[in-house]
Short mmCIF file of C-alpha atoms in Angstrom, two decimals:
data_model
loop_
_atom_site.label_atom_id
_atom_site.label_comp_id
_atom_site.label_asym_id
_atom_site.label_seq_id
_atom_site.Cartn_x
_atom_site.Cartn_y
_atom_site.Cartn_z
CA MET A 9 31.78 -22.77 -6.76
CA SER A 10 29.41 -21.26 -4.28
CA LEU A 11 25.92 -20.98 -2.91
CA ASP A 12 25.17 -18.40 -5.63
CA SER A 13 26.20 -20.76 -8.43
CA LEU A 14 24.20 -23.58 -6.85
CA THR A 15 21.16 -21.30 -6.65
CA SER A 16 21.48 -20.20 -10.27
CA ALA A 17 21.88 -23.82 -11.42
CA LEU A 18 18.35 -24.67 -10.32
CA PRO A 19 15.88 -24.89 -13.23
CA GLU A 20 13.15 -22.32 -13.84
CA TYR A 21 10.40 -24.72 -12.75
CA ALA A 22 12.08 -24.79 -9.30
CA LYS A 23 11.94 -21.01 -8.86
CA ASP A 24 10.51 -21.31 -5.34
CA LEU A 25 13.38 -23.59 -4.40
CA ARG A 26 15.86 -21.10 -5.88
CA LEU A 27 14.31 -18.33 -3.79
CA ASN A 28 14.31 -20.52 -0.67
CA LEU A 29 17.97 -21.41 -1.13
CA ALA A 30 18.91 -17.76 -1.47
CA ALA A 31 16.76 -16.88 1.55
CA VAL A 32 18.31 -19.40 3.94
CA ALA A 33 21.68 -17.75 3.42
CA THR A 34 20.49 -14.17 3.74
CA THR A 35 17.68 -14.25 6.29
CA SER A 36 18.76 -17.03 8.64
CA ARG A 37 18.59 -16.48 12.38
CA LEU A 38 21.57 -18.82 12.74
CA SER A 39 25.04 -17.44 13.42
CA GLU A 40 27.54 -17.55 10.55
CA GLN A 41 29.17 -20.67 11.99
CA GLN A 42 25.83 -22.37 12.65
CA LEU A 43 24.57 -21.56 9.17
CA TRP A 44 27.64 -22.61 7.20
CA GLY A 45 28.12 -25.69 9.34
CA THR A 46 24.49 -26.59 8.66
CA LEU A 47 24.93 -26.00 4.95
CA LEU A 48 28.03 -28.21 4.93
CA VAL A 49 26.60 -31.10 6.97
CA THR A 50 23.42 -31.12 4.90
CA ALA A 51 25.37 -31.03 1.64
CA ILE A 52 27.26 -34.09 2.86
CA ALA A 53 24.07 -35.80 4.06
CA SER A 54 22.33 -35.10 0.74
CA ARG A 55 24.84 -37.42 -0.97
CA SER A 56 24.90 -35.09 -3.97
CA SER A 57 28.40 -34.57 -5.32
CA ARG A 58 27.18 -31.48 -7.18
CA VAL A 59 25.75 -29.81 -4.07
CA LEU A 60 28.77 -30.73 -1.97
CA ALA A 61 31.18 -29.47 -4.64
CA GLU A 62 29.32 -26.14 -4.75
CA LEU A 63 28.95 -25.58 -1.01
CA ALA A 64 32.11 -27.08 0.54
CA PRO A 65 34.61 -24.47 -0.74
CA GLU A 66 32.49 -21.58 0.49
CA ALA A 67 31.88 -23.34 3.81
CA ARG A 68 35.63 -23.86 4.19
CA ALA A 69 36.19 -20.13 3.55
CA ARG A 70 33.51 -19.05 6.01
CA LEU A 71 34.26 -21.50 8.83
CA SER A 72 37.34 -21.73 11.00
CA PRO A 73 39.44 -24.84 10.32
CA ALA A 74 38.19 -26.32 13.61
CA ALA A 75 34.53 -25.68 12.73
CA TYR A 76 35.00 -27.04 9.19
CA THR A 77 36.46 -30.25 10.64
CA ALA A 78 33.78 -30.42 13.35
CA ALA A 79 31.00 -30.14 10.78
CA ARG A 80 32.47 -32.95 8.69
CA SER A 81 32.94 -35.06 11.81
CA THR A 82 29.33 -34.42 12.81
CA ALA A 83 28.08 -35.46 9.37
CA ALA A 84 30.10 -38.68 9.52
CA THR A 85 28.93 -39.59 13.02
CA MET A 86 25.31 -38.78 12.27
CA ALA A 87 25.39 -40.92 9.12
CA LEU A 88 26.23 -43.81 11.43
CA ASN A 89 23.85 -42.85 14.23
CA ASN A 90 20.88 -42.15 11.99
CA VAL A 91 20.96 -45.62 10.47
CA PHE A 92 21.58 -47.36 13.79
CA PHE A 93 19.06 -45.49 15.93
CA ARG A 94 16.41 -45.24 13.20
CA THR A 95 16.58 -49.02 12.78
CA ARG A 96 16.47 -49.59 16.53
CA HIS A 97 13.46 -47.26 16.73
CA LEU A 98 11.62 -48.93 13.83
CA LEU A 99 12.05 -52.48 15.04
CA SER A 100 9.05 -53.78 16.97
CA GLU A 101 11.20 -55.78 19.37
CA PRO A 102 12.01 -53.56 22.39
CA CYS A 103 15.05 -55.61 23.46
CA TYR A 104 17.26 -53.77 20.92
CA GLY A 105 16.82 -50.58 22.92
CA THR A 106 18.44 -52.24 25.92
CA LEU A 107 21.52 -53.56 24.12
CA ARG A 108 24.88 -51.80 24.11
CA THR A 109 25.50 -50.08 20.76
CA GLY A 110 29.11 -51.15 20.42
CA LEU A 111 29.79 -48.06 18.29
CA ARG A 112 32.32 -45.31 18.96
CA MET A 113 30.83 -41.82 19.01
CA ASN A 114 33.43 -39.75 20.87
CA VAL A 115 32.70 -36.64 18.79
CA LEU A 116 29.38 -36.31 20.59
CA GLY A 117 31.24 -35.64 23.85
CA ASP A 118 33.76 -33.20 22.37
CA PRO A 119 32.59 -31.92 18.98
CA GLY A 120 35.24 -29.18 18.67
CA VAL A 121 32.63 -26.38 18.47
CA PRO A 122 30.04 -25.06 20.93
CA LYS A 123 27.60 -27.82 21.85
CA THR A 124 24.66 -25.80 20.49
CA ASP A 125 26.21 -25.59 17.02
CA HIS A 126 26.93 -29.32 17.00
CA GLU A 127 23.40 -30.17 18.15
CA LEU A 128 21.86 -27.96 15.44
CA TRP A 129 23.99 -29.78 12.85
CA CYS A 130 22.84 -33.12 14.28
CA VAL A 131 19.20 -32.05 13.92
CA ALA A 132 19.78 -30.99 10.30
CA VAL A 133 21.44 -34.28 9.29
CA SER A 134 18.83 -36.29 11.19
CA ALA A 135 16.07 -34.45 9.32
CA ILE A 136 17.56 -35.48 5.97
CA ASN A 137 18.09 -39.06 7.13
CA ALA A 138 14.61 -39.21 8.74
CA CYS A 139 15.73 -40.51 12.12
CA GLY A 140 12.93 -39.61 14.51
CA ALA A 141 14.81 -40.94 17.54
CA CYS A 142 17.83 -38.75 16.76
CA LEU A 143 15.66 -35.72 15.99
CA ASP A 144 13.93 -36.06 19.36
CA ALA A 145 17.19 -36.59 21.26
CA HIS A 146 19.05 -33.63 19.75
CA GLU A 147 16.02 -31.32 19.84
CA THR A 148 15.60 -32.09 23.55
CA VAL A 149 19.24 -31.18 24.24
CA LEU A 150 18.80 -27.89 22.38
CA ARG A 151 15.53 -26.97 24.10
CA THR A 152 16.98 -27.89 27.51
CA SER A 153 19.89 -25.55 26.69
CA GLY A 154 17.43 -22.73 26.06
CA VAL A 155 17.59 -22.70 22.26
CA PRO A 156 14.28 -21.37 20.90
CA ALA A 157 12.12 -23.53 18.65
CA GLU A 158 12.54 -20.99 15.83
CA THR A 159 16.31 -21.52 15.83
CA ILE A 160 15.94 -25.30 15.84
CA GLN A 161 13.43 -25.08 13.00
CA GLU A 162 15.92 -22.97 11.05
CA ALA A 163 18.36 -25.90 11.05
CA PHE A 164 15.84 -28.28 9.52
CA ARG A 165 14.60 -25.56 7.17
CA VAL A 166 18.14 -25.35 5.77
CA ALA A 167 18.21 -29.15 5.59
CA ALA A 168 14.96 -29.24 3.63
CA VAL A 169 16.14 -26.67 1.11
CA VAL A 170 19.57 -28.27 0.59
CA GLN A 171 18.04 -31.74 0.22
CA ALA A 172 15.48 -30.43 -2.28
CA ALA A 173 18.23 -28.70 -4.28
CA ALA A 174 20.23 -31.93 -4.33
CA ALA A 175 17.26 -34.01 -5.48
CA THR A 176 16.33 -31.48 -8.16
CA LEU A 177 19.83 -31.07 -9.58
CA ASP A 178 20.56 -34.79 -9.50
CA ALA A 179 17.27 -35.50 -11.31
CA GLU A 180 18.01 -32.79 -13.87
CA ALA A 181 21.41 -34.33 -14.61
CA VAL A 182 19.82 -37.72 -15.28
CA LEU A 183 16.87 -36.36 -17.25
CA THR A 184 19.05 -34.14 -19.40
CA GLU A 185 21.35 -37.05 -20.17
CA ALA A 186 18.36 -39.27 -20.94
CA ALA A 187 16.70 -36.76 -23.30
CA PRO A 188 16.52 -38.38 -26.77
CA ASP A 189 18.25 -35.56 -28.63
CA GLY A 190 20.49 -34.25 -25.84
CA PRO A 191 20.29 -30.86 -24.14
CA GLU A 192 18.27 -29.27 -26.97
CA ASP A 193 15.48 -31.82 -26.55
CA ALA A 194 15.68 -31.36 -22.79
CA ALA A 195 15.16 -27.62 -23.22
CA HIS A 196 11.99 -28.23 -25.24
CA SER A 197 10.65 -30.52 -22.57
CA GLY A 198 11.21 -27.89 -19.88
CA LEU A 199 14.49 -29.33 -18.66
CA GLN A 200 17.74 -27.41 -18.45
CA ALA A 201 21.11 -28.90 -19.15
CA PRO A 202 23.42 -28.86 -16.10
#
């Protein structure tokens, strides 16, 4: 299981996506830890068991044990934060912004990796979960720390590609299963069996 097998699993009609997935791993301006942490947190955020099963073993091999744990911790915390802060942001009533959250988020203070790596991972997960408030907050921290916009964009570029791969492969699994005559019928309709 690996990024290469995930890339080759994408159907022919998603050739651009296949090329984009290969490109994020080979042309990224992110460090190895930033890149593989971003791939892991976005695989988790995508909620696709297939994508996570393909990327997690390679991420574990490429990241230190501390970084692997930190990425998983970041994904868990951002799953919580993205729902909470997105909802608070979307509600018309401003009083919710003044209330105490009542949620523990200690990992934000000590993520176990350099703060820049953690913040990039937060941006990537927030992009998938569409939390504008979290995107703004984490992007501001990164820019204040001197991280260039191109590096920040790289994190959400990875997020976009991983999320698209997850959506495509999950749809293919359902469509192939739903094809009237099984995988052969799926092949005739332009679908590929997983």
